[in-house]
């Protein structure tokens, strides 16, 4: 069964694994044992996985470890956003999902990679090089600070994304006209010549780009800055200095899964 396959993938001598086939079984185990990590699907025979997550979010009398959702179906953006309230990571079952699942669990259990079995080390190496969601995607990075461009490229390109760079809003508009396809825009707010807010407004005036995901990057984390970004037409907002895991989570939410 899938449960046994996942247990086999994650198992090693110093990891104790418990399995449950229903929400009720899972909650019963969580009452009795303090777990370091929970891996769950969303589909159970009698209840859906959301009820398990909501029970955990309410806390007592359960231990509340990091939760990884390992689901067999593509999620709508609204569903994915809702799940991120409860879950540290969402993994869609696909070609590379076992590697990603092993990667996430290793992280949460604070395991030392060099101590893993050779096959697990090989899977982790593959997972870190590529991620199915980013493979072949084009991300436009609009940023005038070369250090930030370098940092973002170092996060995105090893995962398989193609990065197009623009240094200001004018260059961003030109890049969108030039490129056959852009899957998502990471847009700095403060830039010379044309700032990110004006560029975003102009992008949204083009009906072809009404649904293009635009994530604004700003040095300020004030509520009114967030509001200004959203009013300009941004899909979402991320404050600098950038948290890599938060950035990747946002990209997973906003970037379409299918070409």
Tab-separated table of C-alpha atoms in Angstrom:
chain	number	residue	atom	x	y	z
A	1	UNK	CA	0.000	0.000	0.000
A	2	UNK	CA	0.967	3.654	-0.293
A	3	UNK	CA	1.250	3.888	3.496
A	4	UNK	CA	3.765	1.062	3.541
A	5	UNK	CA	5.690	2.621	0.635
A	6	UNK	CA	6.003	5.957	2.438
A	7	UNK	CA	7.014	4.228	5.682
A	8	UNK	CA	9.654	2.260	3.778
A	9	UNK	CA	10.977	5.406	2.063
A	10	UNK	CA	11.373	7.310	5.323
A	11	UNK	CA	12.380	4.434	7.590
A	12	UNK	CA	15.813	3.924	9.093
A	13	UNK	CA	17.181	2.408	12.293
A	14	UNK	CA	16.822	5.530	14.438
A	15	UNK	CA	13.388	6.592	13.133
A	16	UNK	CA	10.245	5.094	14.648
A	17	UNK	CA	7.256	5.216	12.289
A	18	UNK	CA	3.576	4.822	13.217
A	19	UNK	CA	0.864	4.543	10.556
A	20	UNK	CA	-2.853	5.340	10.633
A	21	UNK	CA	-5.563	4.587	8.091
A	22	UNK	CA	-8.137	7.104	9.297
A	23	UNK	CA	-8.449	10.500	10.961
A	24	UNK	CA	-9.699	8.822	14.153
A	25	UNK	CA	-6.671	6.493	14.271
A	26	UNK	CA	-4.316	9.418	13.676
A	27	UNK	CA	-5.859	11.527	16.454
A	28	UNK	CA	-5.754	8.579	18.855
A	29	UNK	CA	-2.026	8.162	18.208
A	30	UNK	CA	-1.411	11.899	18.575
A	31	UNK	CA	-3.073	11.851	21.997
A	32	UNK	CA	-0.705	9.135	23.196
A	33	UNK	CA	2.608	9.923	21.472
A	34	UNK	CA	4.607	13.098	20.863
A	35	UNK	CA	5.644	12.923	17.211
A	36	UNK	CA	8.417	14.895	15.517
A	37	UNK	CA	6.639	15.016	12.160
A	38	UNK	CA	3.306	14.022	10.570
A	39	UNK	CA	2.906	13.057	6.906
A	40	UNK	CA	-0.731	12.939	5.779
A	41	UNK	CA	-2.840	12.585	2.668
A	42	UNK	CA	-6.107	14.531	2.354
A	43	UNK	CA	-8.284	11.574	1.395
A	44	UNK	CA	-9.582	9.270	4.128
A	45	UNK	CA	-12.534	6.867	3.846
A	46	UNK	CA	-14.760	8.551	6.442
A	47	UNK	CA	-13.340	12.086	6.799
A	48	UNK	CA	-11.099	14.380	4.811
A	49	UNK	CA	-7.612	15.362	5.857
A	50	UNK	CA	-8.654	18.956	6.525
A	51	UNK	CA	-10.423	17.766	9.683
A	52	UNK	CA	-7.190	16.214	10.940
A	53	UNK	CA	-5.310	19.456	10.274
A	54	UNK	CA	-7.985	21.553	11.976
A	55	UNK	CA	-7.923	19.264	15.026
A	56	UNK	CA	-4.156	19.652	15.242
A	57	UNK	CA	-4.415	23.418	14.840
A	58	UNK	CA	-6.721	23.581	17.858
A	59	UNK	CA	-3.881	22.091	19.901
A	60	UNK	CA	-4.732	20.270	23.145
A	61	UNK	CA	-4.822	17.388	23.814
A	62	UNK	CA	-2.657	16.603	20.786
A	63	UNK	CA	1.044	17.019	20.195
A	64	UNK	CA	1.478	19.501	17.323
A	65	UNK	CA	4.481	18.524	15.207
A	66	UNK	CA	5.336	19.864	11.728
A	67	UNK	CA	2.770	18.543	9.237
A	68	UNK	CA	3.579	17.609	5.646
A	69	UNK	CA	0.611	17.183	3.296
A	70	UNK	CA	1.408	14.517	0.695
A	71	UNK	CA	-1.558	14.585	-1.643
A	72	UNK	CA	-2.459	12.817	-4.862
A	73	UNK	CA	-4.259	15.637	-6.632
A	74	UNK	CA	-3.498	19.118	-7.860
A	75	UNK	CA	-4.807	21.810	-5.540
A	76	UNK	CA	-6.577	25.032	-6.418
A	77	UNK	CA	-4.694	28.157	-5.233
A	78	UNK	CA	-7.357	28.809	-2.556
A	79	UNK	CA	-7.039	25.246	-1.248
A	80	UNK	CA	-3.264	25.503	-1.168
A	81	UNK	CA	-3.387	28.800	0.710
A	82	UNK	CA	-5.761	27.279	3.269
A	83	UNK	CA	-3.504	24.256	3.741
A	84	UNK	CA	-0.473	26.465	4.315
A	85	UNK	CA	-2.195	27.738	7.469
A	86	UNK	CA	-1.745	24.270	8.953
A	87	UNK	CA	1.046	22.623	7.019
A	88	UNK	CA	4.775	23.288	6.829
A	89	UNK	CA	4.955	21.787	3.345
A	90	UNK	CA	2.635	20.553	0.588
A	91	UNK	CA	3.898	17.882	-1.802
A	92	UNK	CA	1.912	16.783	-4.836
A	93	UNK	CA	2.531	13.131	-5.656
A	94	UNK	CA	4.412	13.048	-8.923
A	95	UNK	CA	7.651	12.033	-10.584
A	96	UNK	CA	9.927	13.629	-7.988
A	97	UNK	CA	7.646	13.698	-4.967
A	98	UNK	CA	9.319	10.820	-3.051
A	99	UNK	CA	12.607	12.724	-3.126
A	100	UNK	CA	10.931	15.909	-1.941
A	101	UNK	CA	9.095	14.074	0.821
A	102	UNK	CA	12.348	12.536	2.058
A	103	UNK	CA	14.005	15.963	1.874
A	104	UNK	CA	11.301	17.636	3.977
A	105	UNK	CA	11.144	14.885	6.606
A	106	UNK	CA	14.934	14.829	6.921
A	107	UNK	CA	14.838	18.579	7.534
A	108	UNK	CA	12.125	18.386	10.199
A	109	UNK	CA	13.786	15.475	12.021
A	110	UNK	CA	17.140	17.304	12.029
A	111	UNK	CA	18.744	14.255	10.493
A	112	UNK	CA	22.322	14.484	9.252
A	113	UNK	CA	22.313	13.722	5.549
A	114	UNK	CA	25.701	11.970	5.653
A	115	UNK	CA	24.248	9.405	8.067
A	116	UNK	CA	21.383	8.409	5.758
A	117	UNK	CA	21.450	5.241	3.696
A	118	UNK	CA	23.182	5.660	0.279
A	119	UNK	CA	19.883	5.370	-1.634
A	120	UNK	CA	18.274	8.053	0.546
A	121	UNK	CA	21.302	10.312	0.014
A	122	UNK	CA	20.957	9.858	-3.758
A	123	UNK	CA	17.255	10.775	-3.638
A	124	UNK	CA	18.004	13.890	-1.586
A	125	UNK	CA	20.667	14.973	-4.035
A	126	UNK	CA	18.164	14.700	-6.894
A	127	UNK	CA	15.485	16.557	-4.950
A	128	UNK	CA	17.715	19.507	-4.222
A	129	UNK	CA	18.841	19.863	-7.804
A	130	UNK	CA	15.408	19.868	-9.348
A	131	UNK	CA	11.822	20.378	-8.320
A	132	UNK	CA	9.012	19.426	-10.692
A	133	UNK	CA	7.009	22.591	-10.078
A	134	UNK	CA	9.897	24.864	-11.155
A	135	UNK	CA	11.214	22.717	-13.997
A	136	UNK	CA	11.099	24.665	-17.252
A	137	UNK	CA	9.218	27.627	-15.745
A	138	UNK	CA	10.219	31.198	-16.588
A	139	UNK	CA	10.323	33.653	-13.682
A	140	UNK	CA	10.888	37.354	-14.314
A	141	UNK	CA	12.951	38.930	-11.514
A	142	UNK	CA	12.575	42.725	-11.475
A	143	UNK	CA	15.224	44.039	-9.097
A	144	UNK	CA	17.928	46.723	-9.303
A	145	UNK	CA	20.161	45.351	-6.524
A	146	UNK	CA	22.578	42.850	-8.064
A	147	UNK	CA	23.022	41.078	-4.711
A	148	UNK	CA	19.307	40.312	-4.537
A	149	UNK	CA	19.269	39.192	-8.177
A	150	UNK	CA	22.141	36.816	-7.434
A	151	UNK	CA	20.440	35.455	-4.306
A	152	UNK	CA	17.110	34.864	-6.087
A	153	UNK	CA	18.804	33.224	-9.072
A	154	UNK	CA	20.675	30.906	-6.714
A	155	UNK	CA	17.358	29.770	-5.232
A	156	UNK	CA	15.393	29.414	-8.479
A	157	UNK	CA	17.812	28.162	-11.132
A	158	UNK	CA	19.050	25.039	-9.277
A	159	UNK	CA	15.388	24.019	-8.945
A	160	UNK	CA	14.960	24.068	-12.712
A	161	UNK	CA	13.503	27.547	-13.312
A	162	UNK	CA	14.696	29.887	-16.033
A	163	UNK	CA	15.310	33.373	-14.613
A	164	UNK	CA	14.856	36.518	-16.725
A	165	UNK	CA	16.254	39.693	-15.150
A	166	UNK	CA	15.002	43.278	-15.416
A	167	UNK	CA	16.558	46.189	-13.483
A	168	UNK	CA	13.471	48.412	-13.344
A	169	UNK	CA	9.825	48.619	-14.321
A	170	UNK	CA	10.515	49.724	-17.895
A	171	UNK	CA	12.805	46.765	-18.500
A	172	UNK	CA	10.172	44.490	-16.952
A	173	UNK	CA	7.517	45.661	-19.428
A	174	UNK	CA	9.969	45.169	-22.301
A	175	UNK	CA	10.829	41.673	-21.058
A	176	UNK	CA	7.150	40.702	-20.900
A	177	UNK	CA	6.692	41.864	-24.503
A	178	UNK	CA	9.830	40.020	-25.594
A	179	UNK	CA	9.382	36.691	-23.794
A	180	UNK	CA	7.028	34.111	-25.268
A	181	UNK	CA	5.982	33.040	-21.791
A	182	UNK	CA	6.488	34.254	-18.222
A	183	UNK	CA	4.967	32.140	-15.440
A	184	UNK	CA	5.481	34.545	-12.532
A	185	UNK	CA	6.988	37.953	-11.733
A	186	UNK	CA	9.018	38.778	-8.623
A	187	UNK	CA	8.791	42.585	-8.513
A	188	UNK	CA	10.831	44.880	-6.272
A	189	UNK	CA	8.953	47.998	-5.141
A	190	UNK	CA	11.718	50.629	-4.995
A	191	UNK	CA	13.587	50.958	-8.317
A	192	UNK	CA	14.887	53.806	-10.512
A	193	UNK	CA	13.098	55.043	-13.673
A	194	UNK	CA	9.887	53.126	-12.964
A	195	UNK	CA	9.064	51.594	-9.591
A	196	UNK	CA	7.341	48.274	-9.012
A	197	UNK	CA	3.947	49.748	-8.172
A	198	UNK	CA	3.694	51.690	-11.438
A	199	UNK	CA	5.001	48.731	-13.440
A	200	UNK	CA	2.428	46.417	-11.841
A	201	UNK	CA	-0.415	48.832	-12.640
A	202	UNK	CA	0.696	48.966	-16.285
A	203	UNK	CA	0.996	45.170	-16.491
A	204	UNK	CA	-2.553	44.791	-15.178
A	205	UNK	CA	-3.873	47.176	-17.849
A	206	UNK	CA	-3.006	44.527	-20.442
A	207	UNK	CA	-5.872	42.016	-20.500
A	208	UNK	CA	-3.462	39.218	-21.494
A	209	UNK	CA	-1.675	39.655	-18.165
A	210	UNK	CA	-4.654	40.147	-15.878
A	211	UNK	CA	-3.979	36.796	-14.175
A	212	UNK	CA	-0.168	36.803	-14.325
A	213	UNK	CA	1.068	36.100	-10.767
A	214	UNK	CA	3.043	39.082	-9.429
A	215	UNK	CA	4.739	38.823	-6.029
A	216	UNK	CA	5.993	42.182	-4.734
A	217	UNK	CA	9.262	42.403	-2.795
A	218	UNK	CA	9.697	45.310	-0.406
A	219	UNK	CA	12.139	46.306	2.313
A	220	UNK	CA	9.309	47.447	4.556
A	221	UNK	CA	6.884	45.198	6.396
A	222	UNK	CA	4.287	47.834	7.237
A	223	UNK	CA	0.577	47.048	6.708
A	224	UNK	CA	0.069	50.087	4.455
A	225	UNK	CA	2.884	48.885	2.166
A	226	UNK	CA	1.088	45.586	1.757
A	227	UNK	CA	-2.136	47.418	0.935
A	228	UNK	CA	-0.393	49.609	-1.665
A	229	UNK	CA	1.032	46.523	-3.357
A	230	UNK	CA	-2.333	44.775	-3.497
A	231	UNK	CA	-4.111	47.915	-4.723
A	232	UNK	CA	-1.560	48.198	-7.542
A	233	UNK	CA	-2.559	44.703	-8.656
A	234	UNK	CA	-0.007	42.454	-6.949
A	235	UNK	CA	-1.031	38.859	-6.263
A	236	UNK	CA	0.978	38.723	-3.049
A	237	UNK	CA	3.649	40.436	-1.026
A	238	UNK	CA	6.915	39.415	0.658
A	239	UNK	CA	9.059	41.590	2.914
A	240	UNK	CA	12.852	41.703	2.719
A	241	UNK	CA	15.113	40.231	3.891
A	242	UNK	CA	13.614	37.290	2.059
A	243	UNK	CA	12.934	34.025	3.844
A	244	UNK	CA	13.748	31.340	1.255
A	245	UNK	CA	11.183	28.812	2.501
A	246	UNK	CA	8.447	31.459	2.570
A	247	UNK	CA	9.415	32.564	-0.941
A	248	UNK	CA	9.232	28.989	-2.238
A	249	UNK	CA	5.873	28.467	-0.529
A	250	UNK	CA	4.472	31.588	-2.208
A	251	UNK	CA	5.777	30.462	-5.589
A	252	UNK	CA	4.120	27.062	-5.130
A	253	UNK	CA	0.826	28.799	-4.344
A	254	UNK	CA	0.839	31.313	-7.186
A	255	UNK	CA	2.596	29.551	-10.041
A	256	UNK	CA	0.255	27.380	-12.105
A	257	UNK	CA	1.067	23.685	-11.896
A	258	UNK	CA	0.331	22.848	-15.509
A	259	UNK	CA	1.946	24.611	-18.460
